[in-house]
Amino acid sequence: MGMTVSLFCKSANSIKPIKDTAVFINIFDGKTFNGWKADTSVWHIENKCFVGEVTPSKQIQTNSFLIYTKSQAGDFEFKAQFIISKGGNSGVNYRSEEIASIPYALKGYQADIDGENVYTGQNYEERGRGFLAMRGQNATINNSKDPFIIKPIANSDSLKSKIKVDDWNEIYLIVKGNNMKHFINGVLMSETTDKDSLHKKLSGLIGLQVHVSKEMKVAYKNIQIKITKR
């Protein structure tokens, strides 16, 4: 699929709120699934990377998440490096909850990532309200009956040019109160302020997605989080 993970990967059960860490801490040891759970027929560890993969002979019926199990995050900053195959679809879920009837499924906010970079950087609510803020948008959500208030950040195509293809990118999230900012390679891609009292979430699980696909591969490394005080 035009992606050789081994060339790049050379670095680093009760659910409780994460305490204020003040600094970034590593939440992946690069060797084991300690602190994480996943369908290991979909996810494996290769050269200090989490790698999620779907092949023609190894299909999935629902989106499958690698879920961080040690704690839940409310206000936080998150960063990781990722590389994804051209046809791949992934993302970082946060403030999410598990779906009891579906193994390794999450519902919640998602910083979207795809190999074609059509959606990379947007805010999408998995199994929820769908598209919240597209790349290039600053969206304010009042309630489910009102239209979103959209202000431009920048042109979506100009932001797309900041995202590398067939190479490593850095995703960086700043999540505080009801405000969520998604950055790729240090550039703000989307911002969402969720004022919907019925649907907004202020804490929850973090997870990495492999989307239902004919064939795809995604890798994540250097996964870090910093818990901030509200």
Coordinates of N, CA and C in Angstrom, one line a residue:
M1 N 0.8 -1.2 0.0 CA 0.0 0.0 0.0 C 0.9 1.3 0.0
G2 N 2.1 1.1 -0.4 CA 2.9 2.3 -0.6 C 3.4 2.9 0.8
M3 N 3.4 2.1 1.8 CA 3.8 2.6 3.1 C 4.6 1.6 3.9
T4 N 5.9 1.9 4.1 CA 6.8 1.0 4.8 C 7.0 1.5 6.2
V5 N 6.3 1.0 7.2 CA 6.4 1.5 8.6 C 7.8 1.4 9.1
S6 N 8.5 0.3 8.8 CA 9.7 0.0 9.5 C 10.8 1.0 9.2
L7 N 10.7 1.8 8.1 CA 11.6 2.8 7.8 C 11.6 4.0 8.7
F8 N 10.5 4.2 9.4 CA 10.3 5.4 10.2 C 10.2 5.2 11.7
C9 N 9.8 4.0 12.1 CA 9.5 3.8 13.5 C 10.8 3.5 14.3
K10 N 11.4 4.5 14.8 CA 12.6 4.3 15.6 C 12.6 4.9 17.0
S11 N 11.5 5.4 17.4 CA 11.3 6.0 18.8 C 10.1 5.5 19.5
A12 N 10.4 6.3 20.6 CA 9.5 6.0 21.7 C 7.9 5.6 21.5
N13 N -6.9 -1.8 34.7 CA -8.1 -1.8 33.8 C -9.3 -1.0 34.4
S14 N -9.0 -0.5 35.4 CA -10.1 0.4 35.9 C -9.9 1.8 35.2
I15 N -11.0 2.4 34.9 CA -10.9 3.7 34.2 C -11.1 4.8 35.3
K16 N -10.1 5.6 35.4 CA -10.2 6.7 36.4 C -9.8 8.0 35.7
P17 N -10.2 9.2 36.2 CA -9.7 10.4 35.6 C -8.2 10.5 35.7
I18 N -7.6 11.1 34.7 CA -6.1 11.3 34.8 C -5.9 12.6 35.6
K19 N -4.9 12.5 36.5 CA -4.6 13.7 37.3 C -3.8 14.6 36.5
D20 N -3.8 15.9 36.9 CA -3.0 16.9 36.2 C -1.5 16.5 36.1
T21 N -1.0 16.4 34.9 CA 0.4 16.0 34.7 C 1.3 17.1 34.5
A22 N 0.8 18.3 34.2 CA 1.6 19.5 34.0 C 2.6 19.4 32.8
V23 N 3.1 18.2 32.5 CA 4.0 18.0 31.3 C 3.4 16.8 30.5
F24 N 3.9 16.7 29.3 CA 3.5 15.6 28.5 C 4.1 14.3 29.0
I25 N 3.3 13.3 29.0 CA 3.8 11.9 29.4 C 3.5 11.0 28.3
N26 N 4.4 10.0 28.2 CA 4.2 8.9 27.2 C 3.1 8.0 27.6
I27 N 2.2 7.6 26.8 CA 1.2 6.6 27.1 C 1.3 5.3 26.3
F28 N 2.4 5.2 25.6 CA 2.7 4.0 24.8 C 4.2 3.7 25.0
D29 N 4.5 2.5 25.5 CA 5.9 2.2 25.8 C 6.7 1.7 24.6
G30 N 6.0 1.6 23.5 CA 6.7 1.2 22.3 C 6.9 -0.3 22.1
K31 N 6.5 -1.1 23.1 CA 6.8 -2.5 23.1 C 5.6 -3.4 23.4
T32 N 4.7 -2.9 24.2 CA 3.5 -3.7 24.6 C 2.2 -3.0 24.5
F33 N 1.1 -3.7 24.7 CA -0.2 -3.1 24.8 C -0.6 -2.7 26.2
N34 N 0.4 -2.5 27.1 CA 0.2 -2.1 28.5 C -0.6 -0.8 28.5
G35 N -1.8 -0.8 29.1 CA -2.6 0.4 29.2 C -3.5 0.6 28.0
W36 N -3.5 -0.4 27.1 CA -4.4 -0.3 25.9 C -5.1 -1.6 25.7
K37 N -6.2 -1.6 25.0 CA -6.8 -2.8 24.5 C -7.3 -2.7 23.1
A38 N -7.2 -3.8 22.4 CA -7.6 -3.8 21.0 C -7.8 -5.2 20.4
D39 N -8.4 -5.2 19.3 CA -8.5 -6.5 18.5 C -7.1 -6.7 17.9
T40 N -6.4 -7.7 18.4 CA -5.0 -7.9 18.0 C -4.9 -8.6 16.6
S41 N -6.0 -8.9 16.0 CA -6.0 -9.3 14.6 C -6.0 -8.1 13.7
V42 N -6.3 -6.9 14.3 CA -6.3 -5.7 13.5 C -5.1 -4.8 13.9
W43 N -4.7 -4.8 15.2 CA -3.7 -3.9 15.7 C -2.5 -4.8 16.1
H44 N -1.3 -4.4 15.8 CA -0.1 -5.0 16.3 C 1.0 -3.9 16.6
I45 N 2.1 -4.3 17.2 CA 3.2 -3.4 17.4 C 4.4 -3.8 16.5
E46 N 4.9 -2.8 15.9 CA 6.0 -3.0 14.9 C 7.0 -1.9 15.0
N47 N 8.2 -2.1 15.4 CA 9.3 -1.1 15.4 C 8.8 0.1 16.2
K48 N 8.3 -0.2 17.4 CA 7.9 0.9 18.4 C 6.7 1.7 17.9
C49 N 5.9 1.1 17.0 CA 4.7 1.8 16.5 C 3.5 0.9 16.8
F50 N 2.4 1.5 17.1 CA 1.1 0.8 17.0 C 0.7 0.8 15.5
V51 N 0.4 -0.3 14.9 CA 0.0 -0.4 13.5 C -1.3 -1.1 13.4
G52 N -2.2 -0.4 12.7 CA -3.6 -1.0 12.4 C -3.7 -1.3 10.9
E53 N -4.2 -2.5 10.6 CA -4.2 -2.9 9.3 C -5.4 -3.7 8.9
V54 N -5.9 -3.5 7.7 CA -7.0 -4.3 7.1 C -6.5 -4.7 5.7
T55 N -6.7 -6.0 5.4 CA -6.3 -6.5 4.1 C -7.5 -7.2 3.5
P56 N -7.4 -7.5 2.2 CA -8.5 -8.2 1.5 C -8.9 -9.5 2.2
S57 N -7.9 -10.2 2.8 CA -8.2 -11.4 3.5 C -8.5 -11.3 5.0
K58 N -8.3 -10.1 5.5 CA -8.5 -9.8 6.9 C -9.4 -8.6 7.1
Q59 N -10.7 -8.8 7.0 CA -11.7 -7.7 7.0 C -12.3 -7.5 8.4
I60 N -12.9 -6.3 8.6 CA -13.6 -6.0 9.8 C -15.0 -5.5 9.4
Q61 N -16.0 -5.8 10.3 CA -17.4 -5.4 10.0 C -17.7 -4.0 10.5
T62 N -17.0 -3.6 11.6 CA -17.3 -2.3 12.2 C -15.9 -1.6 12.5
N63 N -15.9 -0.3 12.6 CA -14.7 0.4 12.9 C -14.1 -0.1 14.2
S64 N -12.8 -0.4 14.2 CA -12.1 -1.0 15.3 C -11.1 0.0 16.0
F65 N -11.2 0.1 17.3 CA -10.4 1.1 18.0 C -9.4 0.4 18.9
L66 N -8.2 1.0 19.0 CA -7.2 0.7 20.0 C -7.5 1.7 21.1
I67 N -7.9 1.2 22.3 CA -8.5 2.1 23.3 C -7.5 2.2 24.5
Y68 N -7.3 3.4 24.9 CA -6.4 3.6 26.1 C -7.3 3.4 27.4
T69 N -6.9 2.5 28.2 CA -7.7 2.0 29.3 C -7.3 2.5 30.7
K70 N -6.2 3.1 30.8 CA -5.7 3.4 32.2 C -6.5 4.5 32.8
S71 N -7.1 5.4 32.0 CA -7.8 6.6 32.6 C -8.6 7.3 31.5
Q72 N -9.4 8.2 31.9 CA -10.2 9.0 31.0 C -9.6 10.4 31.1
A73 N -9.8 11.2 30.0 CA -9.3 12.6 29.9 C -10.4 13.5 29.8
G74 N -10.3 14.7 30.5 CA -11.3 15.8 30.4 C -10.6 16.9 29.6
D75 N -9.9 17.8 30.3 CA -9.1 18.8 29.6 C -7.7 18.3 29.4
F76 N -7.2 18.4 28.2 CA -5.9 17.8 27.9 C -5.3 18.3 26.6
E77 N -4.0 18.1 26.5 CA -3.3 18.2 25.2 C -2.8 16.9 24.8
F78 N -2.9 16.5 23.5 CA -2.5 15.2 23.0 C -1.6 15.4 21.8
K79 N -0.6 14.6 21.6 CA 0.1 14.7 20.4 C 0.7 13.3 20.1
A80 N 0.8 13.0 18.8 CA 1.3 11.8 18.3 C 1.8 12.0 16.8
Q81 N 2.6 11.1 16.4 CA 3.0 11.1 14.9 C 2.2 9.9 14.3
F82 N 1.8 10.1 13.0 CA 1.1 9.1 12.3 C 1.6 9.1 10.8
I83 N 1.4 7.9 10.2 CA 1.6 7.7 8.8 C 0.5 6.8 8.4
I84 N -0.1 7.1 7.2 CA -1.3 6.3 6.7 C -1.2 6.0 5.2
S85 N -1.7 4.9 4.9 CA -1.7 4.5 3.4 C -2.7 5.4 2.7
K86 N -2.5 5.4 1.4 CA -3.2 6.4 0.5 C -4.8 6.2 0.7
G87 N -5.2 5.0 0.8 CA -6.7 4.7 0.9 C -7.2 4.6 2.3
G88 N -6.3 4.9 3.3 CA -6.6 4.6 4.6 C -7.6 5.6 5.3
N89 N -8.2 5.2 6.3 CA -9.1 6.1 7.1 C -8.9 5.8 8.6
S90 N -8.6 6.8 9.4 CA -8.3 6.6 10.8 C -8.7 7.9 11.5
G91 N -8.2 8.0 12.7 CA -8.5 9.2 13.5 C -8.2 8.9 15.0
V92 N -8.2 10.0 15.8 CA -8.0 9.9 17.2 C -9.3 10.3 17.9
N93 N -9.9 9.3 18.5 CA -11.1 9.6 19.3 C -10.8 10.1 20.7
Y94 N -11.6 11.0 21.2 CA -11.4 11.4 22.6 C -12.7 11.8 23.2
R95 N -12.7 11.9 24.6 CA -14.0 12.1 25.3 C -15.1 11.2 24.7
S96 N -14.7 9.9 24.6 CA -15.5 8.9 24.0 C -16.0 7.9 24.9
E97 N -17.0 7.1 24.5 CA -17.5 6.0 25.4 C -17.6 4.7 24.5
E98 N -17.4 3.6 25.2 CA -17.5 2.3 24.5 C -19.0 2.0 24.1
I99 N -19.1 1.2 23.0 CA -20.4 0.7 22.7 C -20.5 -0.7 23.2
A100 N -21.4 -0.9 24.1 CA -21.5 -2.2 24.9 C -21.7 -3.4 23.9
S101 N -22.5 -3.2 22.9 CA -22.9 -4.3 22.0 C -21.9 -4.6 20.9
I102 N -20.8 -3.7 20.7 CA -19.9 -3.9 19.6 C -18.5 -3.9 20.2
P103 N -17.7 -5.0 20.1 CA -16.3 -5.0 20.6 C -15.5 -3.9 20.0
Y104 N -14.7 -3.2 20.8 CA -13.7 -2.2 20.4 C -14.3 -1.1 19.5
A105 N -15.5 -0.7 19.8 CA -16.2 0.4 19.2 C -16.3 1.6 20.1
L106 N -16.1 2.8 19.6 CA -16.2 4.0 20.4 C -17.2 5.0 19.8
K107 N -17.8 5.8 20.7 CA -18.7 6.9 20.3 C -18.2 8.1 20.9
G108 N -17.9 9.2 20.0 CA -17.5 10.4 20.6 C -16.7 11.3 19.6
Y109 N -16.1 12.3 20.0 CA -15.4 13.3 19.2 C -14.2 12.5 18.5
Q110 N -13.9 12.9 17.3 CA -12.8 12.3 16.5 C -12.0 13.4 15.8
A111 N -10.7 13.4 16.0 CA -9.8 14.2 15.1 C -9.5 13.3 13.9
D112 N -10.2 13.6 12.8 CA -10.2 12.7 11.6 C -8.8 12.7 10.9
I113 N -8.5 11.5 10.3 CA -7.3 11.4 9.5 C -7.6 10.4 8.4
D114 N -7.2 10.8 7.1 CA -7.4 9.9 6.0 C -6.3 10.1 5.0
G115 N -6.0 9.0 4.3 CA -4.8 9.0 3.4 C -4.9 9.9 2.2
E116 N -6.1 10.2 1.8 CA -6.3 11.2 0.7 C -6.3 12.6 1.2
N117 N -6.3 12.8 2.5 CA -6.4 14.1 3.2 C -7.6 15.0 2.7
V118 N -8.7 14.3 2.6 CA -10.0 14.9 2.3 C -10.5 15.5 3.6
Y119 N -10.3 14.7 4.7 CA -11.0 15.0 6.0 C -9.9 15.2 7.1
T120 N -8.7 15.0 6.9 CA -7.7 15.1 7.9 C -7.7 16.5 8.6
G121 N -7.9 16.5 9.9 CA -7.9 17.7 10.7 C -9.3 18.1 11.1
Q122 N -10.3 17.6 10.5 CA -11.7 18.0 10.9 C -12.1 17.3 12.2
N123 N -13.2 17.8 12.8 CA -13.8 17.2 14.0 C -15.1 16.5 13.5
Y124 N -15.1 15.2 13.7 CA -16.2 14.3 13.4 C -16.6 13.6 14.6
E125 N -17.9 13.5 14.9 CA -18.4 12.8 16.0 C -18.8 11.4 15.6
E126 N -18.0 10.4 16.0 CA -18.2 9.0 15.6 C -19.5 8.5 16.3
R127 N -20.4 7.9 15.5 CA -21.7 7.4 16.0 C -22.5 8.4 16.7
G128 N -22.4 9.7 16.3 CA -23.1 10.8 16.9 C -23.6 11.7 15.9
R129 N -23.3 13.0 16.0 CA -23.8 14.1 15.2 C -23.1 14.2 13.8
G130 N -22.0 13.4 13.6 CA -21.3 13.4 12.3 C -20.4 14.6 12.3
F131 N -20.3 15.3 11.1 CA -19.4 16.4 10.9 C -19.7 17.6 11.8
L132 N -18.8 18.0 12.6 CA -18.9 19.1 13.5 C -18.2 20.3 13.0
A133 N -16.9 20.2 12.7 CA -16.2 21.3 12.0 C -15.3 20.7 11.0
M134 N -15.5 21.1 9.7 CA -14.7 20.7 8.6 C -13.3 21.4 8.7
R135 N -12.3 20.8 8.0 CA -11.0 21.5 7.9 C -11.2 22.9 7.4
G136 N -10.6 23.9 8.1 CA -10.7 25.3 7.7 C -11.9 26.0 8.4
Q137 N -12.6 25.3 9.3 CA -13.8 25.9 9.9 C -13.6 26.1 11.4
N138 N -14.1 27.1 12.0 CA -14.3 27.4 13.4 C -15.8 27.3 13.6
A139 N -16.3 26.2 14.3 CA -17.7 25.9 14.4 C -18.2 26.1 15.8
T140 N -19.3 26.8 16.0 CA -19.9 26.8 17.3 C -21.2 26.1 17.2
I141 N -21.5 25.1 18.1 CA -22.7 24.3 18.1 C -23.5 24.7 19.3
N142 N -24.7 25.2 19.1 CA -25.6 25.6 20.2 C -26.5 24.5 20.7
N143 N -27.3 24.0 19.9 CA -28.1 22.8 20.2 C -28.5 22.1 19.0
S144 N -29.0 20.9 19.1 CA -29.3 20.0 17.9 C -30.3 20.6 17.0
K145 N -31.0 21.6 17.4 CA -32.1 22.1 16.5 C -31.6 23.4 15.7
D146 N -30.5 24.0 16.2 CA -30.0 25.2 15.6 C -28.8 24.9 14.6
P147 N -28.7 25.7 13.5 CA -27.6 25.4 12.6 C -26.3 25.9 13.3
F148 N -25.2 25.2 12.9 CA -23.9 25.5 13.5 C -23.5 27.0 13.0
I149 N -22.8 27.7 13.9 CA -22.3 29.0 13.5 C -20.8 28.8 13.0
I150 N -20.6 29.0 11.7 CA -19.3 28.7 11.1 C -18.6 30.0 10.8
K151 N -17.3 30.0 11.2 CA -16.4 31.1 10.8 C -15.2 30.5 10.2
P152 N -14.6 31.1 9.2 CA -13.5 30.5 8.5 C -12.2 30.7 9.3
I153 N -11.3 29.7 9.2 CA -10.0 29.7 9.7 C -9.0 30.0 8.6
A154 N -9.2 29.2 7.5 CA -8.3 29.3 6.3 C -8.9 28.4 5.3
N155 N -8.5 28.6 4.0 CA -9.0 27.8 2.9 C -8.6 26.3 3.2
S156 N -9.5 25.4 3.0 CA -9.2 24.0 3.2 C -8.1 23.4 2.4
D157 N -8.0 23.8 1.1 CA -6.9 23.3 0.3 C -5.6 23.9 0.7
S158 N -5.5 25.1 1.1 CA -4.3 25.7 1.6 C -3.8 24.9 2.9
L159 N -4.7 24.5 3.7 CA -4.4 23.8 4.9 C -4.0 22.3 4.5
K160 N -4.6 21.8 3.5 CA -4.2 20.5 3.0 C -2.8 20.4 2.6
S161 N -2.3 21.5 2.0 CA -0.9 21.5 1.5 C 0.1 21.4 2.6
K162 N -0.3 21.6 3.9 CA 0.5 21.5 5.0 C 0.7 20.1 5.5
I163 N -0.1 19.2 5.0 CA -0.2 17.8 5.4 C 0.7 16.9 4.4
K164 N 1.6 16.2 5.0 CA 2.5 15.3 4.1 C 1.7 14.1 3.7
V165 N 2.1 13.6 2.5 CA 1.5 12.4 1.9 C 2.6 11.3 1.9
D166 N 2.2 10.1 2.4 CA 3.2 9.0 2.4 C 4.4 9.3 3.3
D167 N 4.1 10.0 4.4 CA 5.2 10.4 5.3 C 4.6 10.7 6.7
W168 N 5.4 10.9 7.7 CA 4.9 11.1 9.0 C 4.4 12.5 9.2
N169 N 3.3 12.7 9.9 CA 2.7 13.9 10.3 C 2.5 13.9 11.8
E170 N 2.4 15.1 12.4 CA 2.1 15.2 13.8 C 0.7 15.7 14.0
I171 N -0.1 15.0 14.8 CA -1.4 15.5 15.2 C -1.3 16.0 16.6
Y172 N -1.9 17.2 16.9 CA -1.8 17.8 18.2 C -3.2 18.4 18.5
L173 N -3.7 18.0 19.6 CA -5.1 18.4 20.1 C -5.0 19.2 21.3
I174 N -5.7 20.3 21.4 CA -5.9 21.1 22.6 C -7.4 21.1 22.9
V175 N -7.7 20.4 24.0 CA -9.1 20.2 24.4 C -9.3 20.8 25.8
K176 N -10.2 21.8 25.9 CA -10.4 22.5 27.2 C -11.8 23.0 27.3
G177 N -12.5 22.6 28.3 CA -13.9 22.9 28.5 C -14.7 22.4 27.3
N178 N -15.4 23.3 26.6 CA -16.2 22.8 25.4 C -15.5 23.2 24.1
N179 N -14.2 23.6 24.2 CA -13.5 24.0 23.0 C -12.5 23.0 22.6
M180 N -12.4 22.7 21.3 CA -11.5 21.6 20.8 C -10.8 22.2 19.6
K181 N -9.4 22.2 19.6 CA -8.6 22.6 18.5 C -7.8 21.4 18.0
H182 N -7.8 21.3 16.7 CA -7.1 20.2 16.0 C -6.0 20.8 15.1
F183 N -4.7 20.4 15.4 CA -3.6 20.9 14.6 C -2.9 19.7 13.9
I184 N -2.4 19.9 12.7 CA -1.6 19.0 12.0 C -0.3 19.7 11.7
N185 N 0.8 19.2 12.1 CA 2.2 19.8 11.8 C 2.2 21.2 12.3
G186 N 1.6 21.5 13.5 CA 1.6 22.8 14.1 C 0.7 23.8 13.5
V187 N -0.2 23.4 12.5 CA -1.1 24.3 11.9 C -2.5 24.0 12.3
L188 N -3.3 25.0 12.8 CA -4.7 24.8 13.2 C -5.5 24.4 12.0
M189 N -6.2 23.3 12.1 CA -7.0 22.8 11.0 C -8.5 23.0 11.2
S190 N -8.9 22.9 12.5 CA -10.3 23.1 12.8 C -10.4 23.5 14.3
E191 N -11.5 24.1 14.6 CA -11.8 24.5 16.0 C -13.3 24.3 16.2
T192 N -13.7 23.7 17.3 CA -15.1 23.4 17.6 C -15.4 23.9 19.0
T193 N -16.5 24.6 19.2 CA -17.0 25.0 20.5 C -18.4 24.4 20.6
D194 N -18.5 23.4 21.5 CA -19.7 22.6 21.6 C -20.5 23.1 22.8
K195 N -21.6 23.8 22.5 CA -22.5 24.3 23.6 C -23.8 23.5 23.7
D196 N -23.9 22.4 23.0 CA -25.1 21.6 23.0 C -25.1 20.8 24.3
S197 N -26.0 21.2 25.2 CA -26.0 20.6 26.5 C -26.5 19.2 26.5
L198 N -27.2 18.8 25.5 CA -27.7 17.4 25.4 C -26.6 16.4 24.9
H199 N -25.7 16.9 24.0 CA -24.8 16.0 23.4 C -23.3 16.2 23.7
K200 N -22.9 17.3 24.2 CA -21.5 17.6 24.4 C -21.0 16.6 25.5
K201 N -19.7 16.3 25.4 CA -19.0 15.5 26.4 C -17.8 16.2 26.9
L202 N -17.6 16.1 28.3 CA -16.5 16.8 28.9 C -15.4 15.9 29.4
S203 N -15.6 14.6 29.2 CA -14.5 13.7 29.5 C -14.8 12.3 28.9
G204 N -13.8 11.5 28.8 CA -14.1 10.2 28.2 C -12.8 9.5 27.7
L205 N -12.9 8.4 27.0 CA -11.8 7.6 26.5 C -11.1 8.2 25.3
I206 N -9.9 7.8 25.2 CA -9.1 8.1 24.0 C -8.9 6.8 23.2
G207 N -9.0 6.9 21.9 CA -8.8 5.7 21.1 C -8.3 6.0 19.7
L208 N -7.6 5.1 19.0 CA -7.1 5.2 17.7 C -7.9 4.3 16.8
Q209 N -8.3 4.8 15.6 CA -9.3 4.1 14.8 C -8.6 3.4 13.6
V210 N -9.1 2.2 13.3 CA -9.0 1.6 11.9 C -10.4 1.5 11.4
H211 N -10.7 2.1 10.2 CA -12.0 2.2 9.6 C -12.2 1.0 8.8
V212 N -13.5 0.6 8.7 CA -13.9 -0.5 7.7 C -13.4 -0.1 6.3
S213 N -12.7 -1.0 5.7 CA -12.0 -0.7 4.4 C -11.7 -2.0 3.7
K214 N -11.5 -1.9 2.4 CA -11.0 -3.0 1.6 C -9.5 -3.3 2.0
E215 N -8.8 -2.2 2.2 CA -7.4 -2.4 2.5 C -6.8 -1.1 3.0
M216 N -6.1 -1.1 4.1 CA -5.5 0.1 4.7 C -4.5 -0.2 5.7
K217 N -3.6 0.8 6.0 CA -2.6 0.6 7.0 C -2.4 2.0 7.6
V218 N -2.3 2.0 9.0 CA -2.0 3.3 9.7 C -1.0 2.9 10.8
A219 N -0.1 3.8 11.1 CA 0.8 3.6 12.2 C 0.9 4.9 13.1
Y220 N 1.0 4.7 14.4 CA 1.1 5.8 15.3 C 2.4 5.6 16.2
K221 N 3.1 6.6 16.5 CA 4.2 6.5 17.5 C 4.3 7.8 18.3
N222 N 5.2 7.8 19.3 CA 5.4 8.9 20.2 C 4.1 9.5 20.7
I223 N 3.3 8.7 21.3 CA 1.9 9.1 21.7 C 2.1 9.7 23.1
Q224 N 1.7 10.9 23.3 CA 1.8 11.6 24.5 C 0.6 12.4 24.9
I225 N 0.4 12.6 26.2 CA -0.7 13.4 26.7 C -0.3 14.3 27.8
K226 N -0.9 15.5 27.9 CA -0.7 16.4 29.0 C -2.0 16.8 29.6
I227 N -2.3 16.5 30.8 CA -3.6 16.8 31.4 C -3.5 18.2 32.0
T228 N -4.5 19.0 31.6 CA -4.5 20.4 32.1 C -5.6 20.7 33.0
K229 N -5.5 21.7 33.9 CA -6.5 22.1 34.8 C -7.5 23.0 34.1
R230 N -8.8 22.7 34.4 CA -9.9 23.6 33.8 C -9.9 24.9 34.5

